[in-house]
PDB file of C-alpha atoms in Angstrom:
ATOM      1  CA  MET A  14    -171.675 -72.016  27.466  1.00  0.00           C
ATOM      2  CA  THR A  15    -172.062 -70.210  30.774  1.00  0.00           C
ATOM      3  CA  SER A  16    -172.896 -72.529  33.663  1.00  0.00           C
ATOM      4  CA  GLN A  17    -175.553 -71.708  36.255  1.00  0.00           C
ATOM      5  CA  ALA A  18    -172.840 -71.189  38.867  1.00  0.00           C
ATOM      6  CA  GLU A  19    -171.041 -68.714  36.604  1.00  0.00           C
ATOM      7  CA  ALA A  20    -174.304 -66.876  35.895  1.00  0.00           C
ATOM      8  CA  LEU A  21    -175.037 -66.692  39.624  1.00  0.00           C
ATOM      9  CA  TYR A  22    -171.500 -65.435  40.294  1.00  0.00           C
ATOM     10  CA  ARG A  23    -172.009 -62.672  37.722  1.00  0.00           C
ATOM     11  CA  LEU A  24    -175.312 -61.755  39.385  1.00  0.00           C
ATOM     12  CA  GLN A  25    -173.595 -61.680  42.764  1.00  0.00           C
ATOM     13  CA  GLU A  26    -170.903 -59.332  41.486  1.00  0.00           C
ATOM     14  CA  ILE A  27    -173.581 -56.949  40.229  1.00  0.00           C
ATOM     15  CA  ASP A  28    -175.558 -57.196  43.473  1.00  0.00           C
ATOM     16  CA  LEU A  29    -172.443 -56.523  45.569  1.00  0.00           C
ATOM     17  CA  ASN A  30    -171.597 -53.471  43.462  1.00  0.00           C
ATOM     18  CA  MET A  31    -175.180 -52.222  43.804  1.00  0.00           C
ATOM     19  CA  LEU A  32    -175.040 -52.762  47.554  1.00  0.00           C
ATOM     20  CA  ARG A  33    -171.774 -50.826  47.852  1.00  0.00           C
ATOM     21  CA  SER A  34    -173.132 -47.980  45.724  1.00  0.00           C
ATOM     22  CA  SER A  35    -176.390 -47.841  47.698  1.00  0.00           C
ATOM     23  CA  LYS A  36    -174.551 -47.738  51.036  1.00  0.00           C
ATOM     24  CA  ARG A  37    -172.279 -44.979  49.783  1.00  0.00           C
ATOM     25  CA  LEU A  38    -175.294 -42.998  48.540  1.00  0.00           C
ATOM     26  CA  GLN A  39    -176.876 -43.313  51.986  1.00  0.00           C
ATOM     27  CA  ALA A  40    -173.681 -42.051  53.599  1.00  0.00           C
ATOM     28  CA  ILE A  41    -173.513 -39.114  51.180  1.00  0.00           C
ATOM     29  CA  ALA A  42    -177.177 -38.263  51.797  1.00  0.00           C
ATOM     30  CA  ALA A  43    -176.564 -38.250  55.548  1.00  0.00           C
ATOM     31  CA  ALA A  44    -173.521 -35.999  55.122  1.00  0.00           C
ATOM     32  CA  LEU A  45    -175.403 -33.600  52.855  1.00  0.00           C
ATOM     33  CA  GLU A  46    -178.366 -33.378  55.232  1.00  0.00           C
ATOM     34  CA  ASP A  47    -176.188 -32.778  58.281  1.00  0.00           C
ATOM     35  CA  ASP A  48    -175.719 -29.049  57.892  1.00  0.00           C
ATOM     36  CA  GLN A  49    -176.967 -27.050  60.847  1.00  0.00           C
ATOM     37  CA  GLU A  50    -176.014 -23.682  59.347  1.00  0.00           C
ATOM     38  CA  VAL A  51    -178.240 -24.206  56.289  1.00  0.00           C
ATOM     39  CA  ALA A  52    -181.016 -25.556  58.519  1.00  0.00           C
ATOM     40  CA  ARG A  53    -180.842 -22.459  60.731  1.00  0.00           C
ATOM     41  CA  ALA A  54    -180.888 -20.183  57.690  1.00  0.00           C
ATOM     42  CA  ARG A  55    -183.975 -21.961  56.332  1.00  0.00           C
ATOM     43  CA  GLN A  56    -185.633 -21.653  59.730  1.00  0.00           C
ATOM     44  CA  GLN A  57    -184.948 -17.896  59.784  1.00  0.00           C
ATOM     45  CA  VAL A  58    -186.560 -17.531  56.353  1.00  0.00           C
ATOM     46  CA  GLY A  59    -189.601 -19.452  57.561  1.00  0.00           C
ATOM     47  CA  GLN A  60    -189.893 -17.295  60.671  1.00  0.00           C
ATOM     48  CA  ALA A  61    -189.604 -14.104  58.608  1.00  0.00           C
ATOM     49  CA  GLN A  62    -192.321 -15.327  56.228  1.00  0.00           C
ATOM     50  CA  THR A  63    -194.559 -16.228  59.169  1.00  0.00           C
ATOM     51  CA  ALA A  64    -194.090 -12.784  60.690  1.00  0.00           C
ATOM     52  CA  LEU A  65    -194.790 -10.996  57.404  1.00  0.00           C
ATOM     53  CA  THR A  66    -198.035 -12.753  56.448  1.00  0.00           C
ATOM     54  CA  PRO A  67    -200.338 -11.281  59.170  1.00  0.00           C
ATOM     55  CA  LEU A  68    -198.862  -7.818  58.638  1.00  0.00           C
ATOM     56  CA  ARG A  69    -199.745  -7.887  54.954  1.00  0.00           C
ATOM     57  CA  THR A  70    -203.212  -9.131  55.871  1.00  0.00           C
ATOM     58  CA  ARG A  71    -203.571  -6.204  58.297  1.00  0.00           C
ATOM     59  CA  VAL A  72    -202.669  -3.688  55.564  1.00  0.00           C
ATOM     60  CA  ARG A  73    -205.139  -5.279  53.169  1.00  0.00           C
ATOM     61  CA  ASP A  74    -207.924  -5.227  55.788  1.00  0.00           C
ATOM     62  CA  LEU A  75    -207.299  -1.559  56.606  1.00  0.00           C
ATOM     63  CA  GLU A  76    -207.305  -0.595  52.928  1.00  0.00           C
ATOM     64  CA  LEU A  77    -210.579  -2.458  52.366  1.00  0.00           C
ATOM     65  CA  GLU A  78    -212.221  -0.802  55.361  1.00  0.00           C
ATOM     66  CA  MET A  79    -211.088   2.635  54.207  1.00  0.00           C
ATOM     67  CA  GLN A  80    -212.379   1.912  50.711  1.00  0.00           C
ATOM     68  CA  SER A  81    -215.727   0.819  52.150  1.00  0.00           C
ATOM     69  CA  ASN A  82    -215.964   3.909  54.360  1.00  0.00           C
ATOM     70  CA  THR A  83    -215.122   6.195  51.446  1.00  0.00           C
ATOM     71  CA  GLY A  84    -217.891   4.591  49.373  1.00  0.00           C
ATOM     72  CA  LYS A  85    -220.415   4.936  52.211  1.00  0.00           C
ATOM     73  CA  ALA A  86    -219.451   8.574  52.782  1.00  0.00           C
ATOM     74  CA  GLN A  87    -219.814   9.321  49.056  1.00  0.00           C
ATOM     75  CA  THR A  88    -223.253   7.719  48.983  1.00  0.00           C
ATOM     76  CA  SER A  89    -224.360   9.736  52.013  1.00  0.00           C
ATOM     77  CA  GLU A  90    -223.004  12.986  50.517  1.00  0.00           C
ATOM     78  CA  ASP A  91    -224.868  12.290  47.285  1.00  0.00           C
ATOM     79  CA  ARG A  92    -228.096  11.915  49.266  1.00  0.00           C
ATOM     80  CA  LEU A  93    -227.324  14.968  51.399  1.00  0.00           C
ATOM     81  CA  TYR A  94    -226.862  17.268  48.411  1.00  0.00           C
ATOM     82  CA  SER A  95    -229.451  15.696  46.157  1.00  0.00           C
ATOM     83  CA  GLY A  96    -232.223  17.860  47.542  1.00  0.00           C
ATOM     84  CA  LYS A  97    -234.391  14.816  48.033  1.00  0.00           C
ATOM     85  CA  VAL A  98    -233.927  14.663  51.810  1.00  0.00           C
ATOM     86  CA  LYS A  99    -236.183  17.271  53.493  1.00  0.00           C
ATOM     87  CA  ASN A 100    -236.389  15.995  57.063  1.00  0.00           C
ATOM     88  CA  PRO A 101    -234.015  18.094  59.278  1.00  0.00           C
ATOM     89  CA  LYS A 102    -233.217  15.127  61.561  1.00  0.00           C
ATOM     90  CA  GLU A 103    -232.362  12.917  58.594  1.00  0.00           C
ATOM     91  CA  LEU A 104    -230.157  15.682  57.196  1.00  0.00           C
ATOM     92  CA  THR A 105    -228.387  15.940  60.536  1.00  0.00           C
ATOM     93  CA  ASP A 106    -227.963  12.154  60.699  1.00  0.00           C
ATOM     94  CA  LEU A 107    -226.414  12.137  57.238  1.00  0.00           C
ATOM     95  CA  GLN A 108    -223.985  14.895  58.208  1.00  0.00           C
ATOM     96  CA  ASP A 109    -223.068  13.042  61.418  1.00  0.00           C
ATOM     97  CA  GLU A 110    -222.568   9.781  59.484  1.00  0.00           C
ATOM     98  CA  ILE A 111    -220.328  11.461  56.909  1.00  0.00           C
ATOM     99  CA  ALA A 112    -218.271  13.120  59.668  1.00  0.00           C
ATOM    100  CA  ALA A 113    -217.935   9.830  61.555  1.00  0.00           C
ATOM    101  CA  LEU A 114    -216.830   7.958  58.436  1.00  0.00           C
ATOM    102  CA  LYS A 115    -214.232  10.584  57.599  1.00  0.00           C
ATOM    103  CA  LYS A 116    -212.977  10.615  61.185  1.00  0.00           C
ATOM    104  CA  ARG A 117    -212.727   6.832  61.124  1.00  0.00           C
ATOM    105  CA  ASN A 118    -210.788   6.966  57.856  1.00  0.00           C
ATOM    106  CA  ALA A 119    -208.381   9.497  59.373  1.00  0.00           C
ATOM    107  CA  GLU A 120    -207.754   7.050  62.217  1.00  0.00           C
ATOM    108  CA  LEU A 121    -207.390   4.207  59.755  1.00  0.00           C
ATOM    109  CA  GLU A 122    -204.828   6.188  57.761  1.00  0.00           C
ATOM    110  CA  ASP A 123    -202.651   6.403  60.887  1.00  0.00           C
ATOM    111  CA  HIS A 124    -203.048   2.683  61.509  1.00  0.00           C
ATOM    112  CA  LEU A 125    -202.359   1.956  57.839  1.00  0.00           C
ATOM    113  CA  LEU A 126    -199.162   3.983  57.890  1.00  0.00           C
ATOM    114  CA  GLU A 127    -197.972   2.070  60.962  1.00  0.00           C
ATOM    115  CA  ALA A 128    -198.926  -1.242  59.363  1.00  0.00           C
ATOM    116  CA  MET A 129    -197.164  -0.394  56.091  1.00  0.00           C
ATOM    117  CA  MET A 130    -194.009   0.531  58.006  1.00  0.00           C
ATOM    118  CA  ALA A 131    -194.204  -2.785  59.867  1.00  0.00           C
ATOM    119  CA  VAL A 132    -194.617  -4.607  56.533  1.00  0.00           C
ATOM    120  CA  GLU A 133    -191.603  -2.810  55.106  1.00  0.00           C
ATOM    121  CA  GLU A 134    -189.491  -3.808  58.105  1.00  0.00           C
ATOM    122  CA  ALA A 135    -190.712  -7.400  57.898  1.00  0.00           C
ATOM    123  CA  GLU A 136    -189.991  -7.494  54.136  1.00  0.00           C
ATOM    124  CA  ASP A 137    -186.479  -6.212  54.814  1.00  0.00           C
ATOM    125  CA  SER A 138    -186.016  -8.960  57.413  1.00  0.00           C
ATOM    126  CA  LEU A 139    -187.275 -11.571  54.963  1.00  0.00           C
ATOM    127  CA  ALA A 140    -185.008 -10.276  52.183  1.00  0.00           C
ATOM    128  CA  SER A 141    -182.052 -10.373  54.576  1.00  0.00           C
ATOM    129  CA  ALA A 142    -182.907 -13.931  55.668  1.00  0.00           C
ATOM    130  CA  GLU A 143    -183.301 -15.079  52.051  1.00  0.00           C
ATOM    131  CA  SER A 144    -180.001 -13.462  51.097  1.00  0.00           C
ATOM    132  CA  ASN A 145    -178.285 -15.175  54.019  1.00  0.00           C
ATOM    133  CA  LEU A 146    -179.814 -18.517  53.025  1.00  0.00           C
ATOM    134  CA  GLU A 147    -178.575 -18.054  49.454  1.00  0.00           C
ATOM    135  CA  THR A 148    -175.074 -17.234  50.711  1.00  0.00           C
ATOM    136  CA  VAL A 149    -174.981 -20.139  53.153  1.00  0.00           C
ATOM    137  CA  THR A 150    -176.382 -22.553  50.551  1.00  0.00           C
ATOM    138  CA  ARG A 151    -173.867 -21.448  47.925  1.00  0.00           C
ATOM    139  CA  ARG A 152    -171.013 -21.903  50.393  1.00  0.00           C
ATOM    140  CA  TRP A 153    -172.406 -25.318  51.369  1.00  0.00           C
ATOM    141  CA  GLN A 154    -172.632 -26.329  47.698  1.00  0.00           C
ATOM    142  CA  ASP A 155    -169.047 -25.227  47.082  1.00  0.00           C
ATOM    143  CA  GLU A 156    -167.816 -27.173  50.112  1.00  0.00           C
ATOM    144  CA  HIS A 157    -169.833 -30.276  49.204  1.00  0.00           C
ATOM    145  CA  GLN A 158    -169.478 -30.188  45.426  1.00  0.00           C
ATOM    146  CA  SER A 159    -167.311 -33.288  45.412  1.00  0.00           C
ATOM    147  CA  LEU A 160    -170.008 -35.171  47.319  1.00  0.00           C
ATOM    148  CA  LEU A 161    -172.696 -33.895  44.976  1.00  0.00           C
ATOM    149  CA  ASP A 162    -170.628 -34.992  41.973  1.00  0.00           C
ATOM    150  CA  GLU A 163    -170.051 -38.423  43.515  1.00  0.00           C
ATOM    151  CA  GLN A 164    -173.760 -38.714  44.308  1.00  0.00           C
ATOM    152  CA  GLN A 165    -174.637 -38.037  40.675  1.00  0.00           C
ATOM    153  CA  GLN A 166    -172.073 -40.567  39.453  1.00  0.00           C
ATOM    154  CA  LEU A 167    -173.331 -43.249  41.842  1.00  0.00           C
ATOM    155  CA  GLN A 168    -176.936 -42.684  40.790  1.00  0.00           C
ATOM    156  CA  ALA A 169    -175.914 -43.153  37.168  1.00  0.00           C
ATOM    157  CA  GLU A 170    -173.897 -46.236  38.166  1.00  0.00           C
ATOM    158  CA  LEU A 171    -176.934 -47.753  39.890  1.00  0.00           C
ATOM    159  CA  GLU A 172    -179.035 -47.224  36.790  1.00  0.00           C
ATOM    160  CA  ARG A 173    -176.384 -48.989  34.705  1.00  0.00           C
ATOM    161  CA  LEU A 174    -176.114 -51.851  37.213  1.00  0.00           C
ATOM    162  CA  ASN A 175    -179.883 -52.275  37.284  1.00  0.00           C
ATOM    163  CA  SER A 176    -179.848 -52.699  33.519  1.00  0.00           C
ATOM    164  CA  GLU A 177    -176.977 -55.189  33.745  1.00  0.00           C
ATOM    165  CA  ARG A 178    -178.803 -57.121  36.475  1.00  0.00           C
ATOM    166  CA  GLU A 179    -181.840 -57.573  34.252  1.00  0.00           C
ATOM    167  CA  GLN A 180    -179.604 -59.108  31.604  1.00  0.00           C
ATOM    168  CA  ALA A 181    -177.747 -61.256  34.160  1.00  0.00           C
ATOM    169  CA  LEU A 182    -181.010 -62.784  35.395  1.00  0.00           C
ATOM    170  CA  LYS A 183    -182.004 -64.181  31.998  1.00  0.00           C
ATOM    171  CA  PRO A 184    -179.850 -67.363  31.915  1.00  0.00           C
ATOM    172  CA  ILE A 185    -180.577 -68.275  35.558  1.00  0.00           C
ATOM    173  CA  SER A 186    -183.317 -70.807  36.317  1.00  0.00           C
ATOM    174  CA  GLU A 187    -186.052 -69.863  38.753  1.00  0.00           C
ATOM    175  CA  ALA A 188    -185.048 -72.642  41.141  1.00  0.00           C
ATOM    176  CA  ASN A 189    -181.399 -71.558  41.229  1.00  0.00           C
ATOM    177  CA  LEU A 190    -182.396 -67.923  41.626  1.00  0.00           C
ATOM    178  CA  ARG A 191    -184.531 -68.858  44.644  1.00  0.00           C
ATOM    179  CA  THR A 192    -181.567 -70.733  46.111  1.00  0.00           C
ATOM    180  CA  TYR A 193    -179.339 -67.690  45.592  1.00  0.00           C
ATOM    181  CA  GLN A 194    -181.855 -65.311  47.158  1.00  0.00           C
ATOM    182  CA  THR A 195    -182.396 -67.622  50.134  1.00  0.00           C
ATOM    183  CA  MET A 196    -178.655 -67.954  50.795  1.00  0.00           C
ATOM    184  CA  ARG A 197    -177.807 -64.259  50.438  1.00  0.00           C
ATOM    185  CA  PRO A 198    -178.834 -63.071  53.928  1.00  0.00           C
ATOM    186  CA  ARG A 199    -177.224 -66.136  55.543  1.00  0.00           C
ATOM    187  CA  LYS A 200    -173.942 -65.749  53.674  1.00  0.00           C
ATOM    188  CA  ALA A 201    -173.320 -62.009  54.107  1.00  0.00           C
ATOM    189  CA  ASN A 202    -174.579 -61.339  50.544  1.00  0.00           C
ATOM    190  CA  GLN A 203    -171.932 -63.747  49.156  1.00  0.00           C
ATOM    191  CA  PRO A 204    -173.592 -67.116  48.544  1.00  0.00           C
ATOM    192  CA  ILE A 205    -171.262 -67.806  45.583  1.00  0.00           C
ATOM    193  CA  SER A 206    -167.523 -68.363  46.048  1.00  0.00           C
ATOM    194  CA  ALA A 207    -164.928 -68.651  43.300  1.00  0.00           C
ATOM    195  CA  LEU A 208    -162.328 -71.354  43.681  1.00  0.00           C
ATOM    196  CA  SER A 209    -158.839 -70.089  44.408  1.00  0.00           C
ATOM    197  CA  GLY A 210    -156.750 -72.997  43.253  1.00  0.00           C
ATOM    198  CA  ASP A 211    -158.637 -75.843  44.878  1.00  0.00           C
ATOM    199  CA  SER A 212    -159.821 -73.775  47.863  1.00  0.00           C
ATOM    200  CA  CYS A 213    -162.981 -71.800  48.584  1.00  0.00           C
ATOM    201  CA  SER A 214    -161.927 -68.165  48.247  1.00  0.00           C
ATOM    202  CA  VAL A 215    -164.278 -67.049  51.045  1.00  0.00           C
ATOM    203  CA  CYS A 216    -163.601 -69.512  53.867  1.00  0.00           C
ATOM    204  CA  GLY A 217    -160.208 -70.704  52.550  1.00  0.00           C
ATOM    205  CA  VAL A 218    -160.879 -74.422  52.988  1.00  0.00           C
ATOM    206  CA  GLU A 219    -159.325 -76.688  50.330  1.00  0.00           C
ATOM    207  CA  GLN A 220    -161.850 -78.893  48.518  1.00  0.00           C
ATOM    208  CA  ASN A 221    -161.299 -82.529  47.619  1.00  0.00           C
ATOM    209  CA  ARG A 222    -160.605 -83.411  43.990  1.00  0.00           C
ATOM    210  CA  ALA A 223    -164.077 -84.852  43.409  1.00  0.00           C
ATOM    211  CA  VAL A 224    -165.684 -81.567  44.451  1.00  0.00           C
ATOM    212  CA  VAL A 225    -163.274 -79.570  42.297  1.00  0.00           C
ATOM    213  CA  ARG A 226    -163.937 -81.721  39.242  1.00  0.00           C
ATOM    214  CA  SER A 227    -167.714 -81.401  39.739  1.00  0.00           C
ATOM    215  CA  VAL A 228    -167.377 -77.638  39.974  1.00  0.00           C
ATOM    216  CA  GLU A 229    -165.303 -77.541  36.801  1.00  0.00           C
ATOM    217  CA  ARG A 230    -167.849 -79.603  34.870  1.00  0.00           C
ATOM    218  CA  GLY A 231    -170.443 -76.955  35.718  1.00  0.00           C
ATOM    219  CA  ASP A 232    -173.480 -79.130  35.127  1.00  0.00           C
ATOM    220  CA  GLN A 233    -174.861 -78.664  38.650  1.00  0.00           C
ATOM    221  CA  LEU A 234    -174.458 -76.432  41.689  1.00  0.00           C
ATOM    222  CA  ILE A 235    -171.755 -77.695  44.070  1.00  0.00           C
ATOM    223  CA  ASN A 236    -171.400 -76.384  47.624  1.00  0.00           C
ATOM    224  CA  CYS A 237    -168.255 -75.766  49.639  1.00  0.00           C
ATOM    225  CA  GLU A 238    -167.671 -78.621  52.078  1.00  0.00           C
ATOM    226  CA  ASN A 239    -167.024 -76.113  54.873  1.00  0.00           C
ATOM    227  CA  CYS A 240    -169.104 -72.916  54.487  1.00  0.00           C
ATOM    228  CA  GLY A 241    -171.803 -74.284  52.180  1.00  0.00           C
ATOM    229  CA  ARG A 242    -171.407 -71.578  49.529  1.00  0.00           C
ATOM    230  CA  ILE A 243    -171.945 -72.447  45.882  1.00  0.00           C
ATOM    231  CA  LEU A 244    -168.546 -72.926  44.243  1.00  0.00           C
ATOM    232  CA  VAL A 245    -167.577 -71.745  40.779  1.00  0.00           C
ATOM    233  CA  ARG A 246    -164.411 -71.882  38.693  1.00  0.00           C
ATOM    234  CA  ILE A 247    -163.787 -68.502  37.051  1.00  0.00           C
ATOM    235  CA  ASN A 248    -161.458 -68.802  34.051  1.00  0.00           C
TER     236      ASN A 248
END
């Protein structure tokens, strides 16, 4: 039958492995994030997108205004040639309105052409920035593939360890678990120490025979006479 000390030692082994894996994952994440070339490439894409948006809006606005003017001019022409308007001044006003709308559309066509050329240039810049980002990212992935592979393996390892930890907790009493959790931060995450011969394997101090025999019986938690860690005999 597994003693409480042995169960706590098993839990500690799992917790230490999880801690090592978590620290390594943090280091990998920091290494993967520290890539100025990719960051610059992303920034260039963002700047190109920001520059393109108002230019596309300008083209859309010009097209809508031209469409509106064309509709107004058509309506006025329909009235002009309908024969319903008899007043000479009103006829003249309609002719002037139609001429003004057509003149405005001619001006808008020039502005639209300029705007469309600006959009084309901005789209080319965006395409170039996106292509550069893809190239830089692919090169970064190739250079960091080993880290990415290790990251994936460690994530899977943590999932496995989490499952093992749940099982390891089952035989441990609530009181002993609280003792373990309380001691962890004070004992550098190693509140349990296996005996090495008759000595504490962490601090190296030899224990007296009474302590060793009590540890070997396993019916209660016994602390190292020097460092205070819970001792366990691992067979």
